[in-house]
Amino acid sequence: MDQVGYPSTMGESEPSGILKKNGLKVTKNREQVLSVLRNSLRPLNHQEIMEKLPKEESWDRVTIYRALSDLEEKNILSVLHATDRVTYFELNDSSSKDSSVHGHKICNSCGKIECIDSPLDALPTAHQLQGFSVATVEVVFRGRCHSCQ
């Protein structure tokens, strides 16, 4: 199991297994939110998640907000706050990225967010962090994207 409680066996890496392992009730909403975020290459906001949910079913906006909140509370999701006061979500699953530590580029003009793998050449060593238990690592570069310059 990794540091955020993700199971190491195949069946438990499915949305329902992740929910059970983290002590959350398995619901259609939570499973679908996890599936949408798992299939995304970048963090998504609430509106983008709503747009990617299966169209043949109806989805309550407030219930999806609650699902996101529950998943964040259990450290299953990471949260990013963009310059437009919109919250973006992504899975805290290191197996879904090429690197377990990655950062984000956020454009201050248009709000575009992109993931960047290995944003730093050197992270602190275990010796430098001795006596400190790391829960999360956040690396965010804010500026202007190529399109907005």
Tab-separated table of N, CA and C in Angstrom:
chain	number	residue	atom	x	y	z
A	1	MET	N	0.858	-1.167	0.000
A	1	MET	CA	0.000	0.000	0.000
A	1	MET	C	0.907	1.235	0.000
A	2	ASP	N	0.546	2.265	-0.779
A	2	ASP	CA	1.365	3.465	-0.796
A	2	ASP	C	0.977	4.408	0.326
A	3	GLN	N	1.603	5.592	0.371
A	3	GLN	CA	1.443	6.485	1.522
A	3	GLN	C	0.070	7.099	1.681
A	4	VAL	N	-0.768	7.095	0.644
A	4	VAL	CA	-2.104	7.663	0.807
A	4	VAL	C	-3.176	6.596	0.905
A	5	GLY	N	-2.771	5.361	1.145
A	5	GLY	CA	-3.754	4.327	1.388
A	5	GLY	C	-4.239	3.619	0.145
A	6	TYR	N	-3.517	3.736	-0.962
A	6	TYR	CA	-3.931	3.027	-2.158
A	6	TYR	C	-3.501	1.590	-2.058
A	7	PRO	N	-4.396	0.670	-2.330
A	7	PRO	CA	-4.091	-0.742	-2.233
A	7	PRO	C	-3.153	-1.178	-3.340
A	8	SER	N	-2.431	-2.246	-3.083
A	8	SER	CA	-1.456	-2.711	-4.056
A	8	SER	C	-1.987	-3.836	-4.936
A	9	THR	N	-3.119	-4.422	-4.610
A	9	THR	CA	-3.646	-5.488	-5.447
A	9	THR	C	-4.582	-4.921	-6.496
A	10	MET	N	-4.700	-5.624	-7.630
A	10	MET	CA	-5.428	-5.114	-8.778
A	10	MET	C	-6.885	-4.791	-8.479
A	11	GLY	N	-7.640	-5.684	-7.873
A	11	GLY	CA	-9.049	-5.454	-7.627
A	11	GLY	C	-9.302	-4.280	-6.707
A	12	GLU	N	-8.396	-4.076	-5.763
A	12	GLU	CA	-8.560	-2.982	-4.809
A	12	GLU	C	-8.117	-1.644	-5.377
A	13	SER	N	-7.573	-1.614	-6.597
A	13	SER	CA	-7.178	-0.342	-7.197
A	13	SER	C	-8.321	0.248	-8.016
A	14	GLU	N	-9.413	-0.481	-8.114
A	14	GLU	CA	-10.611	0.034	-8.769
A	14	GLU	C	-11.283	1.027	-7.825
A	15	PRO	N	-12.119	1.931	-8.364
A	15	PRO	CA	-12.764	2.928	-7.500
A	15	PRO	C	-13.434	2.337	-6.258
A	16	SER	N	-14.163	1.241	-6.399
A	16	SER	CA	-14.844	0.668	-5.238
A	16	SER	C	-13.846	0.171	-4.195
A	17	GLY	N	-12.737	-0.399	-4.642
A	17	GLY	CA	-11.705	-0.864	-3.718
A	17	GLY	C	-11.028	0.275	-2.995
A	18	ILE	N	-10.779	1.373	-3.713
A	18	ILE	CA	-10.159	2.553	-3.111
A	18	ILE	C	-11.072	3.120	-2.036
A	19	LEU	N	-12.367	3.204	-2.342
A	19	LEU	CA	-13.328	3.727	-1.373
A	19	LEU	C	-13.385	2.855	-0.124
A	20	LYS	N	-13.495	1.541	-0.318
A	20	LYS	CA	-13.566	0.623	0.822
A	20	LYS	C	-12.311	0.711	1.676
A	21	LYS	N	-11.170	0.722	1.020
A	21	LYS	CA	-9.893	0.745	1.730
A	21	LYS	C	-9.738	2.023	2.564
A	22	ASN	N	-10.363	3.091	2.131
A	22	ASN	CA	-10.273	4.362	2.845
A	22	ASN	C	-11.469	4.618	3.755
A	23	GLY	N	-12.287	3.588	3.976
A	23	GLY	CA	-13.396	3.694	4.918
A	23	GLY	C	-14.583	4.498	4.441
A	24	LEU	N	-14.737	4.624	3.117
A	24	LEU	CA	-15.875	5.347	2.567
A	24	LEU	C	-16.890	4.373	1.985
A	25	LYS	N	-18.140	4.704	2.124
A	25	LYS	CA	-19.208	3.916	1.527
A	25	LYS	C	-19.084	4.013	0.005
A	26	VAL	N	-19.264	2.889	-0.656
A	26	VAL	CA	-19.203	2.857	-2.119
A	26	VAL	C	-20.524	3.379	-2.668
A	27	THR	N	-20.444	4.494	-3.390
A	27	THR	CA	-21.632	5.062	-4.030
A	27	THR	C	-21.324	5.291	-5.509
A	28	LYS	N	-22.369	5.349	-6.299
A	28	LYS	CA	-22.225	5.595	-7.734
A	28	LYS	C	-21.500	6.911	-7.975
A	29	ASN	N	-21.859	7.934	-7.221
A	29	ASN	CA	-21.249	9.254	-7.402
A	29	ASN	C	-19.750	9.231	-7.141
A	30	ARG	N	-19.350	8.655	-6.037
A	30	ARG	CA	-17.927	8.587	-5.697
A	30	ARG	C	-17.156	7.757	-6.717
A	31	GLU	N	-17.724	6.617	-7.107
A	31	GLU	CA	-17.060	5.770	-8.101
A	31	GLU	C	-16.876	6.503	-9.424
A	32	GLN	N	-17.908	7.204	-9.866
A	32	GLN	CA	-17.828	7.903	-11.148
A	32	GLN	C	-16.841	9.066	-11.090
A	33	VAL	N	-16.821	9.802	-9.986
A	33	VAL	CA	-15.856	10.896	-9.835
A	33	VAL	C	-14.433	10.346	-9.888
A	34	LEU	N	-14.185	9.249	-9.180
A	34	LEU	CA	-12.856	8.636	-9.217
A	34	LEU	C	-12.496	8.186	-10.624
A	35	SER	N	-13.443	7.609	-11.342
A	35	SER	CA	-13.187	7.154	-12.711
A	35	SER	C	-12.848	8.321	-13.635
A	36	VAL	N	-13.602	9.405	-13.518
A	36	VAL	CA	-13.339	10.582	-14.352
A	36	VAL	C	-11.941	11.127	-14.076
A	37	LEU	N	-11.587	11.269	-12.806
A	37	LEU	CA	-10.277	11.819	-12.468
A	37	LEU	C	-9.149	10.868	-12.826
A	38	ARG	N	-9.386	9.586	-12.708
A	38	ARG	CA	-8.373	8.594	-13.072
A	38	ARG	C	-8.041	8.669	-14.564
A	39	ASN	N	-9.032	8.986	-15.385
A	39	ASN	CA	-8.835	9.036	-16.834
A	39	ASN	C	-8.379	10.399	-17.343
A	40	SER	N	-8.179	11.343	-16.449
A	40	SER	CA	-7.769	12.681	-16.857
A	40	SER	C	-6.254	12.836	-16.779
A	41	LEU	N	-5.713	13.581	-17.729
A	41	LEU	CA	-4.272	13.843	-17.742
A	41	LEU	C	-3.914	15.115	-16.983
A	42	ARG	N	-4.931	15.811	-16.474
A	42	ARG	CA	-4.694	17.054	-15.737
A	42	ARG	C	-5.779	17.202	-14.682
A	43	PRO	N	-5.551	18.073	-13.705
A	43	PRO	CA	-6.593	18.333	-12.704
A	43	PRO	C	-7.848	18.908	-13.362
A	44	LEU	N	-9.009	18.577	-12.804
A	44	LEU	CA	-10.290	19.042	-13.340
A	44	LEU	C	-11.055	19.794	-12.270
A	45	ASN	N	-11.850	20.773	-12.687
A	45	ASN	CA	-12.712	21.457	-11.734
A	45	ASN	C	-14.077	20.770	-11.710
A	46	HIS	N	-14.947	21.225	-10.813
A	46	HIS	CA	-16.256	20.598	-10.644
A	46	HIS	C	-17.040	20.575	-11.958
A	47	GLN	N	-17.056	21.683	-12.671
A	47	GLN	CA	-17.806	21.761	-13.929
A	47	GLN	C	-17.273	20.764	-14.953
A	48	GLU	N	-15.953	20.648	-15.063
A	48	GLU	CA	-15.355	19.708	-16.011
A	48	GLU	C	-15.680	18.266	-15.633
A	49	ILE	N	-15.686	17.981	-14.338
A	49	ILE	CA	-16.047	16.632	-13.884
A	49	ILE	C	-17.496	16.347	-14.247
A	50	MET	N	-18.387	17.310	-13.990
A	50	MET	CA	-19.812	17.130	-14.331
A	50	MET	C	-19.987	16.834	-15.823
A	51	GLU	N	-19.225	17.524	-16.670
A	51	GLU	CA	-19.328	17.340	-18.121
A	51	GLU	C	-18.828	15.978	-18.578
A	52	LYS	N	-17.948	15.356	-17.803
A	52	LYS	CA	-17.379	14.059	-18.185
A	52	LYS	C	-18.125	12.863	-17.591
A	53	LEU	N	-19.071	13.120	-16.716
A	53	LEU	CA	-19.864	12.023	-16.151
A	53	LEU	C	-20.763	11.439	-17.235
A	54	PRO	N	-21.086	10.144	-17.136
A	54	PRO	CA	-21.930	9.513	-18.161
A	54	PRO	C	-23.221	10.287	-18.412
A	55	LYS	N	-23.494	10.558	-19.678
A	55	LYS	CA	-24.642	11.393	-20.059
A	55	LYS	C	-25.987	10.688	-19.874
A	56	GLU	N	-25.981	9.371	-19.855
A	56	GLU	CA	-27.244	8.644	-19.743
A	56	GLU	C	-27.829	8.660	-18.334
A	57	GLU	N	-27.094	9.222	-17.381
A	57	GLU	CA	-27.589	9.325	-16.010
A	57	GLU	C	-27.680	10.788	-15.615
A	58	SER	N	-28.538	11.084	-14.646
A	58	SER	CA	-28.620	12.460	-14.155
A	58	SER	C	-27.737	12.571	-12.911
A	59	TRP	N	-27.102	13.728	-12.761
A	59	TRP	CA	-26.161	13.949	-11.670
A	59	TRP	C	-26.522	15.226	-10.934
A	60	ASP	N	-26.560	15.139	-9.625
A	60	ASP	CA	-26.858	16.292	-8.791
A	60	ASP	C	-25.550	17.004	-8.459
A	61	ARG	N	-25.476	18.292	-8.775
A	61	ARG	CA	-24.257	19.076	-8.568
A	61	ARG	C	-23.798	19.062	-7.109
A	62	VAL	N	-24.734	19.212	-6.182
A	62	VAL	CA	-24.393	19.253	-4.761
A	62	VAL	C	-23.839	17.903	-4.301
A	63	THR	N	-24.426	16.819	-4.788
A	63	THR	CA	-23.951	15.487	-4.418
A	63	THR	C	-22.534	15.257	-4.934
A	64	ILE	N	-22.228	15.753	-6.119
A	64	ILE	CA	-20.868	15.619	-6.658
A	64	ILE	C	-19.906	16.467	-5.824
A	65	TYR	N	-20.316	17.666	-5.409
A	65	TYR	CA	-19.484	18.477	-4.502
A	65	TYR	C	-19.195	17.704	-3.217
A	66	ARG	N	-20.218	17.064	-2.672
A	66	ARG	CA	-20.029	16.282	-1.435
A	66	ARG	C	-19.067	15.117	-1.661
A	67	ALA	N	-19.204	14.453	-2.802
A	67	ALA	CA	-18.299	13.334	-3.121
A	67	ALA	C	-16.860	13.842	-3.200
A	68	LEU	N	-16.646	14.977	-3.864
A	68	LEU	CA	-15.302	15.549	-3.964
A	68	LEU	C	-14.762	15.905	-2.581
A	69	SER	N	-15.597	16.471	-1.752
A	69	SER	CA	-15.194	16.843	-0.400
A	69	SER	C	-14.806	15.613	0.418
A	70	ASP	N	-15.610	14.560	0.329
A	70	ASP	CA	-15.312	13.316	1.054
A	70	ASP	C	-13.992	12.710	0.590
A	71	LEU	N	-13.765	12.706	-0.723
A	71	LEU	CA	-12.538	12.135	-1.279
A	71	LEU	C	-11.317	12.965	-0.893
A	72	GLU	N	-11.485	14.266	-0.850
A	72	GLU	CA	-10.387	15.144	-0.420
A	72	GLU	C	-10.086	14.920	1.060
A	73	GLU	N	-11.125	14.815	1.879
A	73	GLU	CA	-10.951	14.618	3.319
A	73	GLU	C	-10.165	13.348	3.617
A	74	LYS	N	-10.353	12.318	2.813
A	74	LYS	CA	-9.643	11.043	3.010
A	74	LYS	C	-8.293	11.021	2.303
A	75	ASN	N	-7.865	12.175	1.761
A	75	ASN	CA	-6.574	12.307	1.084
A	75	ASN	C	-6.481	11.441	-0.178
A	76	ILE	N	-7.611	11.157	-0.793
A	76	ILE	CA	-7.636	10.422	-2.051
A	76	ILE	C	-7.423	11.406	-3.207
A	77	LEU	N	-7.831	12.659	-2.983
A	77	LEU	CA	-7.678	13.711	-3.983
A	77	LEU	C	-6.759	14.803	-3.483
A	78	SER	N	-6.046	15.414	-4.444
A	78	SER	CA	-5.303	16.642	-4.181
A	78	SER	C	-6.126	17.794	-4.727
A	79	VAL	N	-5.966	18.956	-4.124
A	79	VAL	CA	-6.725	20.130	-4.519
A	79	VAL	C	-5.766	21.240	-4.922
A	80	LEU	N	-6.095	21.905	-6.006
A	80	LEU	CA	-5.352	23.080	-6.468
A	80	LEU	C	-6.310	24.249	-6.565
A	81	HIS	N	-5.857	25.411	-6.156
A	81	HIS	CA	-6.689	26.609	-6.260
A	81	HIS	C	-6.085	27.499	-7.345
A	82	ALA	N	-6.825	27.694	-8.413
A	82	ALA	CA	-6.355	28.515	-9.520
A	82	ALA	C	-6.619	29.984	-9.231
A	83	THR	N	-6.121	30.838	-10.101
A	83	THR	CA	-6.262	32.278	-9.899
A	83	THR	C	-7.704	32.752	-10.031
A	84	ASP	N	-8.542	31.963	-10.698
A	84	ASP	CA	-9.941	32.358	-10.886
A	84	ASP	C	-10.840	31.881	-9.749
A	85	ARG	N	-10.245	31.516	-8.616
A	85	ARG	CA	-10.951	31.013	-7.435
A	85	ARG	C	-11.689	29.703	-7.682
A	86	VAL	N	-11.311	29.012	-8.721
A	86	VAL	CA	-11.897	27.715	-9.028
A	86	VAL	C	-10.988	26.648	-8.443
A	87	THR	N	-11.590	25.639	-7.837
A	87	THR	CA	-10.840	24.542	-7.248
A	87	THR	C	-10.732	23.405	-8.258
A	88	TYR	N	-9.529	22.883	-8.396
A	88	TYR	CA	-9.259	21.766	-9.303
A	88	TYR	C	-8.860	20.552	-8.484
A	89	PHE	N	-9.258	19.379	-8.966
A	89	PHE	CA	-9.034	18.132	-8.246
A	89	PHE	C	-8.262	17.156	-9.118
A	90	GLU	N	-7.438	16.336	-8.463
A	90	GLU	CA	-6.777	15.230	-9.146
A	90	GLU	C	-6.538	14.112	-8.139
A	91	LEU	N	-6.395	12.909	-8.663
A	91	LEU	CA	-6.134	11.765	-7.797
A	91	LEU	C	-4.781	11.909	-7.132
A	92	ASN	N	-4.688	11.477	-5.912
A	92	ASN	CA	-3.436	11.440	-5.172
A	92	ASN	C	-2.709	10.120	-5.414
A	93	ASP	N	-3.038	9.446	-6.475
A	93	ASP	CA	-2.494	8.122	-6.777
A	93	ASP	C	-1.203	8.262	-7.556
A	94	SER	N	-0.079	7.943	-6.936
A	94	SER	CA	1.212	8.079	-7.607
A	94	SER	C	1.340	7.149	-8.803
A	95	SER	N	0.569	6.072	-8.860
A	95	SER	CA	0.669	5.157	-9.998
A	95	SER	C	0.014	5.720	-11.246
A	96	SER	N	-0.774	6.798	-11.116
A	96	SER	CA	-1.419	7.383	-12.283
A	96	SER	C	-0.540	8.410	-12.971
A	97	LYS	N	0.615	8.696	-12.422
A	97	LYS	CA	1.546	9.658	-12.993
A	97	LYS	C	2.842	8.943	-13.334
A	98	ASP	N	3.633	9.539	-14.228
A	98	ASP	CA	4.940	8.983	-14.552
A	98	ASP	C	5.891	9.106	-13.373
A	99	SER	N	5.648	10.050	-12.507
A	99	SER	CA	6.497	10.292	-11.351
A	99	SER	C	5.615	10.476	-10.127
A	100	SER	N	6.097	9.996	-8.973
A	100	SER	CA	5.287	10.143	-7.777
A	100	SER	C	5.254	11.590	-7.299
A	101	VAL	N	6.240	12.396	-7.707
A	101	VAL	CA	6.235	13.819	-7.385
A	101	VAL	C	6.108	14.569	-8.694
A	102	HIS	N	5.068	15.347	-8.804
A	102	HIS	CA	4.910	16.176	-9.993
A	102	HIS	C	4.370	17.526	-9.577
A	103	GLY	N	4.518	18.486	-10.445
A	103	GLY	CA	4.066	19.827	-10.140
A	103	GLY	C	3.025	20.285	-11.136
A	104	HIS	N	2.679	21.558	-11.029
A	104	HIS	CA	1.675	22.136	-11.920
A	104	HIS	C	2.113	23.517	-12.368
A	105	LYS	N	1.751	23.847	-13.590
A	105	LYS	CA	1.909	25.194	-14.121
A	105	LYS	C	0.503	25.775	-14.184
A	106	ILE	N	0.317	26.949	-13.575
A	106	ILE	CA	-0.982	27.608	-13.583
A	106	ILE	C	-0.808	28.994	-14.204
A	107	CYS	N	-1.558	29.259	-15.266
A	107	CYS	CA	-1.500	30.553	-15.926
A	107	CYS	C	-2.345	31.564	-15.151
A	108	ASN	N	-1.732	32.672	-14.776
A	108	ASN	CA	-2.442	33.722	-14.036
A	108	ASN	C	-3.454	34.465	-14.899
A	109	SER	N	-3.328	34.350	-16.228
A	109	SER	CA	-4.247	35.062	-17.118
A	109	SER	C	-5.470	34.235	-17.471
A	110	CYS	N	-5.255	33.047	-18.031
A	110	CYS	CA	-6.391	32.239	-18.496
A	110	CYS	C	-6.784	31.130	-17.536
A	111	GLY	N	-5.950	30.841	-16.531
A	111	GLY	CA	-6.263	29.814	-15.551
A	111	GLY	C	-5.910	28.398	-15.969
A	112	LYS	N	-5.332	28.234	-17.142
A	112	LYS	CA	-4.962	26.896	-17.631
A	112	LYS	C	-4.000	26.232	-16.652
A	113	ILE	N	-4.255	24.944	-16.392
A	113	ILE	CA	-3.403	24.163	-15.499
A	113	ILE	C	-2.836	22.984	-16.278
A	114	GLU	N	-1.542	22.780	-16.144
A	114	GLU	CA	-0.882	21.634	-16.765
A	114	GLU	C	-0.025	20.944	-15.723
A	115	CYS	N	0.024	19.619	-15.799
A	115	CYS	CA	0.909	18.849	-14.934
A	115	CYS	C	2.305	18.862	-15.529
A	116	ILE	N	3.297	18.882	-14.666
A	116	ILE	CA	4.680	18.717	-15.101
A	116	ILE	C	5.323	17.659	-14.216
A	117	ASP	N	5.929	16.691	-14.862
A	117	ASP	CA	6.602	15.631	-14.127
A	117	ASP	C	7.996	16.088	-13.723
A	118	SER	N	8.446	15.604	-12.600
A	118	SER	CA	9.778	15.916	-12.088
A	118	SER	C	10.088	17.404	-12.167
A	119	PRO	N	9.347	18.245	-11.440
A	119	PRO	CA	9.523	19.689	-11.550
A	119	PRO	C	10.822	20.214	-10.929
A	120	LEU	N	11.459	19.404	-10.130
A	120	LEU	CA	12.688	19.833	-9.476
A	120	LEU	C	13.799	18.844	-9.767
A	121	ASP	N	15.004	19.344	-9.898
A	121	ASP	CA	16.140	18.453	-10.105
A	121	ASP	C	16.487	17.694	-8.843
A	122	ALA	N	16.244	18.309	-7.690
A	122	ALA	CA	16.620	17.661	-6.439
A	122	ALA	C	15.563	17.929	-5.369
A	123	LEU	N	15.050	16.874	-4.813
A	123	LEU	CA	14.148	16.971	-3.670
A	123	LEU	C	14.963	16.725	-2.408
A	124	PRO	N	14.459	17.137	-1.270
A	124	PRO	CA	15.201	16.883	-0.029
A	124	PRO	C	15.462	15.388	0.162
A	125	THR	N	16.595	15.078	0.732
A	125	THR	CA	16.944	13.691	1.005
A	125	THR	C	16.251	13.219	2.275
A	126	ALA	N	16.232	11.922	2.476
A	126	ALA	CA	15.646	11.359	3.691
A	126	ALA	C	16.358	11.916	4.921
A	127	HIS	N	17.665	12.118	4.808
A	127	HIS	CA	18.431	12.675	5.931
A	127	HIS	C	17.970	14.099	6.248
A	128	GLN	N	17.734	14.902	5.213
A	128	GLN	CA	17.285	16.276	5.431
A	128	GLN	C	15.888	16.327	6.040
A	129	LEU	N	15.092	15.321	5.786
A	129	LEU	CA	13.720	15.265	6.304
A	129	LEU	C	13.605	14.430	7.569
A	130	GLN	N	14.721	13.987	8.104
A	130	GLN	CA	14.723	13.124	9.283
A	130	GLN	C	13.900	13.749	10.400
A	131	GLY	N	12.995	12.954	10.954
A	131	GLY	CA	12.142	13.420	12.029
A	131	GLY	C	10.900	14.148	11.548
A	132	PHE	N	10.703	14.164	10.240
A	132	PHE	CA	9.539	14.848	9.665
A	132	PHE	C	8.796	13.876	8.781
A	133	SER	N	7.505	13.695	9.044
A	133	SER	CA	6.684	12.777	8.253
A	133	SER	C	5.963	13.564	7.162
A	134	VAL	N	6.343	13.334	5.913
A	134	VAL	CA	5.775	14.059	4.782
A	134	VAL	C	4.417	13.461	4.426
A	135	ALA	N	3.386	14.289	4.396
A	135	ALA	CA	2.051	13.846	4.004
A	135	ALA	C	1.808	14.130	2.526
A	136	THR	N	2.194	15.317	2.070
A	136	THR	CA	2.025	15.678	0.666
A	136	THR	C	3.168	16.583	0.230
A	137	VAL	N	3.364	16.642	-1.069
A	137	VAL	CA	4.338	17.535	-1.674
A	137	VAL	C	3.607	18.326	-2.743
A	138	GLU	N	3.738	19.655	-2.695
A	138	GLU	CA	3.097	20.504	-3.690
A	138	GLU	C	4.149	21.382	-4.348
A	139	VAL	N	4.154	21.383	-5.678
A	139	VAL	CA	5.020	22.268	-6.439
A	139	VAL	C	4.136	22.953	-7.470
A	140	VAL	N	4.011	24.285	-7.344
A	140	VAL	CA	3.150	25.041	-8.253
A	140	VAL	C	3.940	26.221	-8.804
A	141	PHE	N	3.949	26.313	-10.124
A	141	PHE	CA	4.566	27.444	-10.806
A	141	PHE	C	3.422	28.294	-11.362
A	142	ARG	N	3.373	29.549	-10.964
A	142	ARG	CA	2.340	30.459	-11.453
A	142	ARG	C	2.996	31.499	-12.350
A	143	GLY	N	2.318	31.815	-13.426
A	143	GLY	CA	2.842	32.798	-14.362
A	143	GLY	C	1.911	32.946	-15.531
A	144	ARG	N	2.476	33.125	-16.723
A	144	ARG	CA	1.657	33.285	-17.938
A	144	ARG	C	2.038	32.201	-18.942
A	145	CYS	N	1.044	31.537	-19.478
A	145	CYS	CA	1.275	30.481	-20.466
A	145	CYS	C	1.676	31.111	-21.812
A	146	HIS	N	2.129	30.267	-22.689
A	146	HIS	CA	2.576	30.707	-24.017
A	146	HIS	C	1.474	31.458	-24.762
A	147	SER	N	0.245	30.989	-24.648
A	147	SER	CA	-0.876	31.609	-25.351
A	147	SER	C	-1.191	33.020	-24.843
A	148	CYS	N	-0.929	33.299	-23.572
A	148	CYS	CA	-1.279	34.578	-22.972
A	148	CYS	C	-0.151	35.611	-22.983
A	149	GLN	N	1.027	35.199	-23.386
A	149	GLN	CA	2.161	36.148	-23.376
A	149	GLN	C	2.082	37.114	-24.524
